[in-house]
Amino acid sequence: MPDKLFGEMIAILDFGSQYNQLIARRVRESKVYCEFFPFNITPSRLVNLNPKGIILSGGPASVAQKGAPFPHGKILELGIPVLGICYGMQLLAWLLGGEVAPAKKREYGKSELFVGEDEDLFYGLKSPLIAWMSHGDRVAKLPSGFEVIARTENCPVASMRDKKRRFYGVQFHPEVAHTPQGKKMIENFLFKICECSPQWTMSSFVDYSLERIRNKVGNQKVICGLSGGVDSSVTAVLIDRAIGDRLGCVFVNNGLLRQGEVEEVINTFTRHFHLNLHYVEAEERFLSKLAGISDPERKRKVIGEEFIGVFGEEARKVGKVEFLAQGTLYPDVIESRSAKGGPSATIKSHHNVGGLPSDLHFKLLEPLKDLFKDEVRILAKQLGLPEKILNRQPFPGPGLAVRIIGEVTRPRLQILREADTIVTAEMQKYEKFPEIWQSFALLLPIKSVGVMGDERTYEYTVALRIVTSLDGMTADWARVPDDLLERISHRIINEVKGVNRVVYDISSKPPSTIEWE
Ligand code: XMP
């Protein structure tokens, strides 16, 4: 099984915490490979994966509640070290004969953590520490073999261990930035308890991926949707490296792209990369399907279905194609998982995962599905992709459709394209542009009164979304200089017909999202 190529890996069992991806990030930053698995993974599959350690993630459930997600009990009999985080620790306690009860006082936020010994999980750390708590339940009675190794004022069992079996539990979240020494605790679990060695790097990931792609595809053909964004470009280049001309790339003009994008993508990928690129002109097809639709989720579903339809037709032209490759990233997988009945809450249906029809005839090939955005950028560099592509801001699959609030029409697309071109041009002149995660315009379905010359106007409003972020999971509105905002606003109102007002979105994610739909 190619699963074992890395030699050392940590298996994270997913119980649906919103912080889950951070656990994976911390582990990988420590140069240890890890992957998420369904919480009910079978013990035999785990044995086959041969992980050096298991992390039971947090999650929104309560162990005592009906239908709460439980791992297979036998995974605790495999002799593999376990770290249970929050709900994961409660599971450990519950499954091993301890007691879990609702906390007297729900603990949320920063707490002072008093640690007993400066060893194993807390090696090298000085008590008291700061820990981020977010829980309603607590361990009321330790299972036999366990001892308390840290507490907070409200939580007598903030951390517990069974040193002999190498089982550890923390009631707080070591993976979040609000637990400043959390990374060290995770490293301690990896290196002191699981005895991992820090070996995982992006170049090893490339070898691993090539091997994995070759194993999966055999001598069949793959079709890949190329949008020109970092994700699909890396996907295409990686697969091209693995299987060469058995990869056909399809670039669909869905009518929802930005100004000049079609020409740019065609140029880059035929001239620079010499990929086998099929260009599909499908503007009319997408826009007619979107007519009359305002609901964000409907838009995403319609676009997703149409994409798959177009691919199917292209694939048939190419001959027998088994696989559809997509640049799905880890955050897309997590955010869409609940649509398939997983334990997290649904936020948005990302077209490249959630909108796939069930009668899909392709098998999916998603070589980036375990990576975060910044990891993909490192991978892009490793693969020799040019800076221009490497530093491209993310652009959603459903394109400008999710940046036009309300119905998508050609005149509205025209207005948004013109406004967005101005935003991009002005932002690129800003000295801190490389620190910006995304900067774009949105068209709101709101008309308001203005005055231009001596005349009353009644026109649309453009919103500016400029955010900083590390991975798109959390984001903050960017504090850009006033004169930059002024220039953008002035130019849009003066140059774009149909707009008389520009507003700046000052919401962070969470509780907002980056895209408005
Ligand atoms: P949200 O709006 O959920 O976006 O805060 C997080 C990041 O994901 C991008 N995004 C998408 N990317 N397909 C994609 O490939 C999509 O359907 C999609 N929707 C949002 C968004 O631009 C941001 O970077």
Short mmCIF file of N, CA and C in Angstrom, two decimals, residues 116-275:
data_model
loop_
_atom_site.label_atom_id
_atom_site.label_comp_id
_atom_site.label_asym_id
_atom_site.label_seq_id
_atom_site.Cartn_x
_atom_site.Cartn_y
_atom_site.Cartn_z
N GLY A 116 1.90 19.47 36.69
CA GLY A 116 2.65 18.78 37.74
C GLY A 116 4.12 18.66 37.40
N GLU A 117 4.47 17.58 36.72
CA GLU A 117 5.89 17.33 36.41
C GLU A 117 6.27 17.93 35.06
N ASP A 118 7.53 18.36 34.99
CA ASP A 118 8.06 18.87 33.73
C ASP A 118 8.57 17.67 32.92
N GLU A 119 7.64 16.79 32.50
CA GLU A 119 8.08 15.62 31.74
C GLU A 119 7.07 15.22 30.67
N ASP A 120 7.38 14.23 29.90
CA ASP A 120 6.70 13.80 28.67
C ASP A 120 5.90 14.90 27.97
N LEU A 121 4.57 14.95 28.12
CA LEU A 121 3.78 15.93 27.38
C LEU A 121 4.20 17.38 27.69
N PHE A 122 4.61 17.61 28.93
CA PHE A 122 4.94 18.98 29.34
C PHE A 122 6.45 19.18 29.49
N TYR A 123 7.21 18.33 28.86
CA TYR A 123 8.67 18.41 28.96
C TYR A 123 9.16 19.80 28.50
N GLY A 124 10.02 20.39 29.32
CA GLY A 124 10.61 21.68 28.93
C GLY A 124 9.69 22.87 29.14
N LEU A 125 8.54 22.67 29.77
CA LEU A 125 7.59 23.78 29.95
C LEU A 125 7.44 24.12 31.42
N LYS A 126 7.34 25.41 31.69
CA LYS A 126 7.28 25.87 33.08
C LYS A 126 5.85 26.22 33.47
N SER A 127 5.37 25.61 34.54
CA SER A 127 4.03 25.91 35.05
C SER A 127 4.05 27.26 35.77
N PRO A 128 2.96 28.06 35.74
CA PRO A 128 1.72 27.83 35.01
C PRO A 128 1.84 28.23 33.53
N LEU A 129 1.00 27.58 32.72
CA LEU A 129 0.96 27.87 31.28
C LEU A 129 -0.41 28.46 30.95
N ILE A 130 -0.53 28.93 29.71
CA ILE A 130 -1.85 29.40 29.28
C ILE A 130 -2.43 28.35 28.34
N ALA A 131 -3.69 27.99 28.58
CA ALA A 131 -4.31 26.97 27.71
C ALA A 131 -5.69 27.46 27.27
N TRP A 132 -6.06 27.11 26.07
CA TRP A 132 -7.34 27.52 25.50
C TRP A 132 -8.37 26.42 25.73
N MET A 133 -9.39 26.77 26.49
CA MET A 133 -10.42 25.79 26.84
C MET A 133 -11.68 26.06 26.03
N SER A 134 -12.38 25.00 25.68
CA SER A 134 -13.66 25.16 25.01
C SER A 134 -14.43 23.87 25.23
N HIS A 135 -15.08 23.76 26.36
CA HIS A 135 -15.77 22.48 26.63
C HIS A 135 -16.93 22.65 27.59
N GLY A 136 -17.88 21.72 27.48
CA GLY A 136 -19.01 21.70 28.39
C GLY A 136 -18.94 20.50 29.32
N ASP A 137 -18.20 19.46 28.90
CA ASP A 137 -18.05 18.26 29.73
C ASP A 137 -16.66 18.21 30.33
N ARG A 138 -16.53 17.41 31.38
CA ARG A 138 -15.20 17.20 31.94
C ARG A 138 -15.07 15.77 32.45
N VAL A 139 -13.83 15.35 32.65
CA VAL A 139 -13.60 14.01 33.18
C VAL A 139 -13.84 14.08 34.69
N ALA A 140 -14.83 13.32 35.17
CA ALA A 140 -15.19 13.39 36.59
C ALA A 140 -14.46 12.31 37.39
N LYS A 141 -14.17 11.19 36.73
CA LYS A 141 -13.41 10.14 37.42
C LYS A 141 -12.43 9.52 36.43
N LEU A 142 -11.17 9.42 36.87
CA LEU A 142 -10.14 8.88 35.98
C LEU A 142 -10.35 7.39 35.77
N PRO A 143 -10.03 6.90 34.58
CA PRO A 143 -10.04 5.46 34.38
C PRO A 143 -8.86 4.85 35.13
N SER A 144 -8.88 3.56 35.40
CA SER A 144 -7.77 3.01 36.19
C SER A 144 -6.48 3.04 35.37
N GLY A 145 -5.39 3.28 36.06
CA GLY A 145 -4.10 3.39 35.40
C GLY A 145 -3.73 4.84 35.07
N PHE A 146 -4.73 5.76 35.20
CA PHE A 146 -4.47 7.16 34.84
C PHE A 146 -4.15 8.02 36.05
N GLU A 147 -3.45 9.13 35.80
CA GLU A 147 -3.21 10.13 36.84
C GLU A 147 -3.37 11.51 36.23
N VAL A 148 -3.66 12.47 37.10
CA VAL A 148 -3.81 13.86 36.62
C VAL A 148 -2.42 14.46 36.46
N ILE A 149 -2.18 15.13 35.32
CA ILE A 149 -0.88 15.78 35.17
C ILE A 149 -0.98 17.30 34.98
N ALA A 150 -2.21 17.81 34.85
CA ALA A 150 -2.39 19.27 34.84
C ALA A 150 -3.83 19.59 35.21
N ARG A 151 -4.02 20.76 35.78
CA ARG A 151 -5.38 21.19 36.15
C ARG A 151 -5.51 22.70 35.93
N THR A 152 -6.76 23.16 35.84
CA THR A 152 -7.00 24.60 35.86
C THR A 152 -7.92 24.85 37.05
N GLU A 153 -8.23 26.09 37.30
CA GLU A 153 -9.07 26.40 38.46
C GLU A 153 -10.43 25.70 38.37
N ASN A 154 -11.01 25.70 37.15
CA ASN A 154 -12.34 25.10 36.99
C ASN A 154 -12.30 23.64 36.57
N CYS A 155 -11.14 23.16 36.22
CA CYS A 155 -11.07 21.84 35.62
C CYS A 155 -9.98 21.01 36.32
N PRO A 156 -10.40 20.15 37.26
CA PRO A 156 -9.41 19.40 38.05
C PRO A 156 -8.62 18.41 37.19
N VAL A 157 -9.24 17.94 36.08
CA VAL A 157 -8.48 17.03 35.18
C VAL A 157 -8.31 17.75 33.84
N ALA A 158 -7.34 18.66 33.79
CA ALA A 158 -7.10 19.38 32.53
C ALA A 158 -6.20 18.55 31.63
N SER A 159 -5.44 17.64 32.25
CA SER A 159 -4.63 16.71 31.46
C SER A 159 -4.42 15.45 32.28
N MET A 160 -4.43 14.31 31.59
CA MET A 160 -4.25 13.04 32.31
C MET A 160 -3.36 12.12 31.49
N ARG A 161 -2.80 11.14 32.16
CA ARG A 161 -1.99 10.18 31.41
C ARG A 161 -2.04 8.80 32.05
N ASP A 162 -1.80 7.82 31.18
CA ASP A 162 -1.48 6.48 31.64
C ASP A 162 -0.13 6.22 31.01
N LYS A 163 0.91 6.43 31.81
CA LYS A 163 2.26 6.43 31.26
C LYS A 163 2.61 5.07 30.67
N LYS A 164 2.11 4.01 31.33
CA LYS A 164 2.47 2.66 30.89
C LYS A 164 1.93 2.37 29.49
N ARG A 165 0.64 2.72 29.29
CA ARG A 165 0.05 2.43 27.97
C ARG A 165 0.32 3.57 26.96
N ARG A 166 0.96 4.62 27.42
CA ARG A 166 1.25 5.83 26.63
C ARG A 166 -0.05 6.47 26.10
N PHE A 167 -1.04 6.59 27.01
CA PHE A 167 -2.29 7.29 26.68
C PHE A 167 -2.27 8.64 27.38
N TYR A 168 -2.53 9.70 26.60
CA TYR A 168 -2.52 11.05 27.16
C TYR A 168 -3.81 11.77 26.76
N GLY A 169 -4.29 12.61 27.65
CA GLY A 169 -5.48 13.39 27.32
C GLY A 169 -5.29 14.83 27.75
N VAL A 170 -5.77 15.75 26.94
CA VAL A 170 -5.77 17.16 27.34
C VAL A 170 -7.18 17.71 27.14
N GLN A 171 -7.68 18.40 28.14
CA GLN A 171 -9.02 18.95 28.06
C GLN A 171 -9.02 20.23 27.23
N PHE A 172 -7.85 20.85 27.10
CA PHE A 172 -7.74 22.11 26.36
C PHE A 172 -7.29 21.82 24.93
N HIS A 173 -7.11 22.89 24.15
CA HIS A 173 -6.71 22.73 22.74
C HIS A 173 -5.26 23.17 22.53
N PRO A 174 -4.31 22.24 22.49
CA PRO A 174 -2.93 22.62 22.30
C PRO A 174 -2.65 23.11 20.88
N GLU A 175 -3.56 22.80 19.94
CA GLU A 175 -3.32 23.12 18.53
C GLU A 175 -3.57 24.58 18.19
N VAL A 176 -4.32 25.32 19.04
CA VAL A 176 -4.65 26.70 18.67
C VAL A 176 -3.57 27.67 19.16
N ALA A 177 -3.49 28.81 18.49
CA ALA A 177 -2.46 29.80 18.82
C ALA A 177 -2.66 30.35 20.24
N HIS A 178 -3.91 30.28 20.73
CA HIS A 178 -4.19 30.80 22.09
C HIS A 178 -3.60 29.92 23.18
N THR A 179 -3.10 28.75 22.82
CA THR A 179 -2.33 27.96 23.78
C THR A 179 -0.87 28.12 23.34
N PRO A 180 -0.20 29.16 23.85
CA PRO A 180 1.10 29.54 23.27
C PRO A 180 2.14 28.41 23.27
N GLN A 181 2.11 27.53 24.27
CA GLN A 181 3.10 26.44 24.31
C GLN A 181 2.55 25.14 23.73
N GLY A 182 1.39 25.25 23.06
CA GLY A 182 0.72 24.05 22.57
C GLY A 182 1.54 23.28 21.55
N LYS A 183 2.27 24.03 20.72
CA LYS A 183 3.06 23.37 19.69
C LYS A 183 4.13 22.48 20.33
N LYS A 184 4.70 23.01 21.41
CA LYS A 184 5.72 22.24 22.12
C LYS A 184 5.11 20.96 22.71
N MET A 185 3.87 21.09 23.21
CA MET A 185 3.21 19.89 23.78
C MET A 185 3.00 18.85 22.69
N ILE A 186 2.58 19.32 21.51
CA ILE A 186 2.37 18.37 20.41
C ILE A 186 3.71 17.75 19.99
N GLU A 187 4.74 18.58 19.96
CA GLU A 187 6.08 18.03 19.64
C GLU A 187 6.50 17.00 20.68
N ASN A 188 6.20 17.31 21.93
CA ASN A 188 6.53 16.35 22.98
C ASN A 188 5.81 15.02 22.76
N PHE A 189 4.54 15.11 22.36
CA PHE A 189 3.80 13.88 22.08
C PHE A 189 4.49 13.12 20.93
N LEU A 190 4.85 13.87 19.88
CA LEU A 190 5.44 13.22 18.69
C LEU A 190 6.81 12.62 18.99
N PHE A 191 7.65 13.42 19.64
CA PHE A 191 9.06 13.01 19.76
C PHE A 191 9.38 12.26 21.05
N LYS A 192 8.75 12.67 22.17
CA LYS A 192 9.06 12.03 23.46
C LYS A 192 8.20 10.78 23.65
N ILE A 193 6.93 10.87 23.23
CA ILE A 193 6.02 9.78 23.54
C ILE A 193 5.93 8.78 22.37
N CYS A 194 5.73 9.30 21.16
CA CYS A 194 5.62 8.39 20.00
C CYS A 194 6.98 8.03 19.42
N GLU A 195 8.01 8.74 19.83
CA GLU A 195 9.37 8.51 19.34
C GLU A 195 9.48 8.65 17.82
N CYS A 196 8.79 9.66 17.29
CA CYS A 196 8.91 9.97 15.86
C CYS A 196 10.23 10.69 15.62
N SER A 197 10.65 10.74 14.35
CA SER A 197 11.78 11.61 14.03
C SER A 197 11.31 12.60 12.97
N PRO A 198 11.80 13.84 13.04
CA PRO A 198 11.30 14.86 12.11
C PRO A 198 11.89 14.69 10.71
N GLN A 199 11.17 13.99 9.84
CA GLN A 199 11.74 13.64 8.53
C GLN A 199 10.92 14.16 7.37
N TRP A 200 9.69 14.58 7.63
CA TRP A 200 8.81 14.86 6.51
C TRP A 200 9.05 16.25 5.93
N THR A 201 9.27 16.31 4.61
CA THR A 201 9.47 17.59 3.93
C THR A 201 8.66 17.60 2.64
N MET A 202 8.58 18.76 2.00
CA MET A 202 7.79 18.84 0.77
C MET A 202 8.41 18.00 -0.36
N SER A 203 9.74 17.88 -0.37
CA SER A 203 10.29 17.08 -1.47
C SER A 203 9.96 15.60 -1.27
N SER A 204 9.86 15.18 -0.02
CA SER A 204 9.43 13.80 0.19
C SER A 204 7.96 13.65 -0.19
N PHE A 205 7.20 14.74 -0.01
CA PHE A 205 5.78 14.68 -0.38
C PHE A 205 5.64 14.53 -1.90
N VAL A 206 6.52 15.20 -2.66
CA VAL A 206 6.46 15.09 -4.13
C VAL A 206 6.68 13.64 -4.54
N ASP A 207 7.74 13.02 -4.01
CA ASP A 207 8.01 11.62 -4.36
C ASP A 207 6.83 10.73 -3.99
N TYR A 208 6.32 10.98 -2.79
CA TYR A 208 5.19 10.21 -2.27
C TYR A 208 3.98 10.36 -3.19
N SER A 209 3.73 11.62 -3.61
CA SER A 209 2.57 11.88 -4.45
C SER A 209 2.70 11.23 -5.82
N LEU A 210 3.90 11.34 -6.41
CA LEU A 210 4.10 10.76 -7.74
C LEU A 210 3.84 9.25 -7.69
N GLU A 211 4.37 8.65 -6.65
CA GLU A 211 4.21 7.22 -6.46
C GLU A 211 2.72 6.86 -6.28
N ARG A 212 2.08 7.66 -5.47
CA ARG A 212 0.68 7.42 -5.16
C ARG A 212 -0.19 7.58 -6.41
N ILE A 213 0.10 8.63 -7.20
CA ILE A 213 -0.68 8.87 -8.43
C ILE A 213 -0.47 7.71 -9.39
N ARG A 214 0.81 7.30 -9.58
CA ARG A 214 1.10 6.20 -10.51
C ARG A 214 0.40 4.92 -10.07
N ASN A 215 0.43 4.65 -8.78
CA ASN A 215 -0.22 3.44 -8.27
C ASN A 215 -1.71 3.46 -8.51
N LYS A 216 -2.29 4.62 -8.27
CA LYS A 216 -3.74 4.72 -8.37
C LYS A 216 -4.21 4.67 -9.82
N VAL A 217 -3.49 5.37 -10.70
CA VAL A 217 -3.94 5.52 -12.08
C VAL A 217 -3.58 4.31 -12.95
N GLY A 218 -2.49 3.64 -12.61
CA GLY A 218 -2.05 2.52 -13.45
C GLY A 218 -1.76 3.03 -14.84
N ASN A 219 -2.32 2.35 -15.89
CA ASN A 219 -2.06 2.91 -17.23
C ASN A 219 -3.31 3.51 -17.85
N GLN A 220 -4.18 4.02 -16.96
CA GLN A 220 -5.40 4.65 -17.45
C GLN A 220 -5.19 6.15 -17.71
N LYS A 221 -6.28 6.79 -18.18
CA LYS A 221 -6.17 8.22 -18.51
C LYS A 221 -6.83 9.10 -17.45
N VAL A 222 -6.32 10.33 -17.35
CA VAL A 222 -6.85 11.27 -16.37
C VAL A 222 -7.25 12.55 -17.10
N ILE A 223 -8.36 13.12 -16.65
CA ILE A 223 -8.74 14.43 -17.17
C ILE A 223 -8.70 15.39 -15.99
N CYS A 224 -8.17 16.59 -16.23
CA CYS A 224 -7.98 17.51 -15.11
C CYS A 224 -8.57 18.88 -15.44
N GLY A 225 -9.34 19.38 -14.53
CA GLY A 225 -9.88 20.73 -14.70
C GLY A 225 -8.83 21.75 -14.32
N LEU A 226 -8.47 22.59 -15.28
CA LEU A 226 -7.43 23.57 -15.00
C LEU A 226 -8.06 24.96 -15.00
N SER A 227 -7.86 25.70 -13.90
CA SER A 227 -8.44 27.04 -13.86
C SER A 227 -7.36 28.11 -13.95
N GLY A 228 -6.09 27.69 -13.76
CA GLY A 228 -5.01 28.68 -13.76
C GLY A 228 -4.67 29.13 -12.35
N GLY A 229 -5.47 28.72 -11.38
CA GLY A 229 -5.14 29.03 -9.99
C GLY A 229 -4.02 28.12 -9.51
N VAL A 230 -3.49 28.43 -8.34
CA VAL A 230 -2.37 27.64 -7.83
C VAL A 230 -2.75 26.16 -7.70
N ASP A 231 -3.93 25.91 -7.12
CA ASP A 231 -4.30 24.53 -6.81
C ASP A 231 -4.40 23.65 -8.05
N SER A 232 -5.15 24.13 -9.03
CA SER A 232 -5.32 23.26 -10.20
C SER A 232 -4.03 23.21 -11.01
N SER A 233 -3.24 24.29 -11.00
CA SER A 233 -1.96 24.26 -11.73
C SER A 233 -1.02 23.23 -11.12
N VAL A 234 -0.93 23.24 -9.79
CA VAL A 234 -0.05 22.28 -9.13
C VAL A 234 -0.55 20.86 -9.38
N THR A 235 -1.87 20.69 -9.30
CA THR A 235 -2.45 19.37 -9.56
C THR A 235 -2.05 18.88 -10.95
N ALA A 236 -2.22 19.76 -11.93
CA ALA A 236 -1.94 19.37 -13.32
C ALA A 236 -0.45 19.06 -13.51
N VAL A 237 0.40 19.92 -12.99
CA VAL A 237 1.84 19.73 -13.19
C VAL A 237 2.32 18.45 -12.48
N LEU A 238 1.77 18.22 -11.30
CA LEU A 238 2.15 17.02 -10.54
C LEU A 238 1.72 15.75 -11.29
N ILE A 239 0.49 15.74 -11.78
CA ILE A 239 0.00 14.55 -12.48
C ILE A 239 0.74 14.39 -13.81
N ASP A 240 1.02 15.52 -14.46
CA ASP A 240 1.77 15.46 -15.72
C ASP A 240 3.13 14.81 -15.48
N ARG A 241 3.74 15.17 -14.36
CA ARG A 241 5.02 14.55 -14.03
C ARG A 241 4.91 13.06 -13.77
N ALA A 242 3.80 12.69 -13.17
CA ALA A 242 3.63 11.28 -12.82
C ALA A 242 3.29 10.42 -14.03
N ILE A 243 2.40 10.91 -14.91
CA ILE A 243 1.91 10.02 -15.97
C ILE A 243 2.03 10.60 -17.37
N GLY A 244 2.63 11.80 -17.49
CA GLY A 244 2.89 12.39 -18.81
C GLY A 244 1.64 12.58 -19.65
N ASP A 245 1.70 12.13 -20.91
CA ASP A 245 0.63 12.50 -21.85
C ASP A 245 -0.67 11.73 -21.66
N ARG A 246 -0.76 10.93 -20.62
CA ARG A 246 -2.06 10.32 -20.32
C ARG A 246 -2.95 11.28 -19.55
N LEU A 247 -2.43 12.48 -19.33
CA LEU A 247 -3.22 13.53 -18.68
C LEU A 247 -3.72 14.52 -19.73
N GLY A 248 -5.03 14.76 -19.73
CA GLY A 248 -5.59 15.81 -20.58
C GLY A 248 -6.17 16.88 -19.67
N CYS A 249 -5.80 18.15 -19.93
CA CYS A 249 -6.32 19.23 -19.07
C CYS A 249 -7.44 19.96 -19.79
N VAL A 250 -8.48 20.26 -19.04
CA VAL A 250 -9.63 20.96 -19.62
C VAL A 250 -9.77 22.31 -18.95
N PHE A 251 -9.79 23.34 -19.75
CA PHE A 251 -9.99 24.67 -19.21
C PHE A 251 -11.35 25.16 -19.71
N VAL A 252 -12.25 25.38 -18.76
CA VAL A 252 -13.62 25.76 -19.11
C VAL A 252 -13.82 27.25 -18.90
N ASN A 253 -14.24 27.92 -19.94
CA ASN A 253 -14.65 29.31 -19.75
C ASN A 253 -16.12 29.28 -19.38
N ASN A 254 -16.39 29.44 -18.09
CA ASN A 254 -17.77 29.34 -17.61
C ASN A 254 -18.45 30.71 -17.60
N GLY A 255 -17.78 31.70 -18.14
CA GLY A 255 -18.37 33.03 -18.19
C GLY A 255 -18.29 33.75 -16.86
N LEU A 256 -17.63 33.13 -15.89
CA LEU A 256 -17.58 33.71 -14.54
C LEU A 256 -16.14 34.07 -14.16
N LEU A 257 -15.29 34.20 -15.18
CA LEU A 257 -13.87 34.49 -14.92
C LEU A 257 -13.62 36.00 -14.96
N ARG A 258 -12.44 36.36 -14.46
CA ARG A 258 -12.11 37.78 -14.42
C ARG A 258 -11.61 38.27 -15.77
N GLN A 259 -11.52 39.58 -15.90
CA GLN A 259 -11.08 40.17 -17.16
C GLN A 259 -9.70 39.64 -17.58
N GLY A 260 -9.58 39.24 -18.80
CA GLY A 260 -8.28 38.83 -19.36
C GLY A 260 -7.82 37.44 -18.93
N GLU A 261 -8.62 36.76 -18.11
CA GLU A 261 -8.17 35.51 -17.53
C GLU A 261 -8.07 34.37 -18.56
N VAL A 262 -9.01 34.36 -19.49
CA VAL A 262 -9.03 33.26 -20.47
C VAL A 262 -7.73 33.26 -21.27
N GLU A 263 -7.37 34.43 -21.81
CA GLU A 263 -6.16 34.53 -22.65
C GLU A 263 -4.93 34.16 -21.82
N GLU A 264 -4.91 34.65 -20.57
CA GLU A 264 -3.73 34.43 -19.72
C GLU A 264 -3.50 32.94 -19.44
N VAL A 265 -4.60 32.25 -19.11
CA VAL A 265 -4.47 30.82 -18.78
C VAL A 265 -4.01 30.04 -20.01
N ILE A 266 -4.62 30.32 -21.13
CA ILE A 266 -4.27 29.58 -22.35
C ILE A 266 -2.79 29.79 -22.65
N ASN A 267 -2.37 31.05 -22.58
CA ASN A 267 -0.98 31.38 -22.85
C ASN A 267 0.00 30.65 -21.94
N THR A 268 -0.25 30.78 -20.63
CA THR A 268 0.67 30.21 -19.65
C THR A 268 0.82 28.70 -19.82
N PHE A 269 -0.32 28.03 -19.97
CA PHE A 269 -0.21 26.57 -19.91
C PHE A 269 0.13 25.90 -21.24
N THR A 270 -0.10 26.61 -22.32
CA THR A 270 0.34 25.99 -23.57
C THR A 270 1.79 26.38 -23.83
N ARG A 271 2.15 27.65 -23.59
CA ARG A 271 3.52 28.09 -23.91
C ARG A 271 4.55 27.64 -22.88
N HIS A 272 4.19 27.86 -21.61
CA HIS A 272 5.18 27.59 -20.56
C HIS A 272 5.26 26.12 -20.17
N PHE A 273 4.09 25.52 -19.99
CA PHE A 273 4.11 24.15 -19.46
C PHE A 273 3.89 23.06 -20.52
N HIS A 274 3.49 23.48 -21.69
CA HIS A 274 3.23 22.53 -22.78
C HIS A 274 2.27 21.41 -22.34
N LEU A 275 1.29 21.81 -21.56
CA LEU A 275 0.31 20.80 -21.16
C LEU A 275 -0.67 20.55 -22.31
#
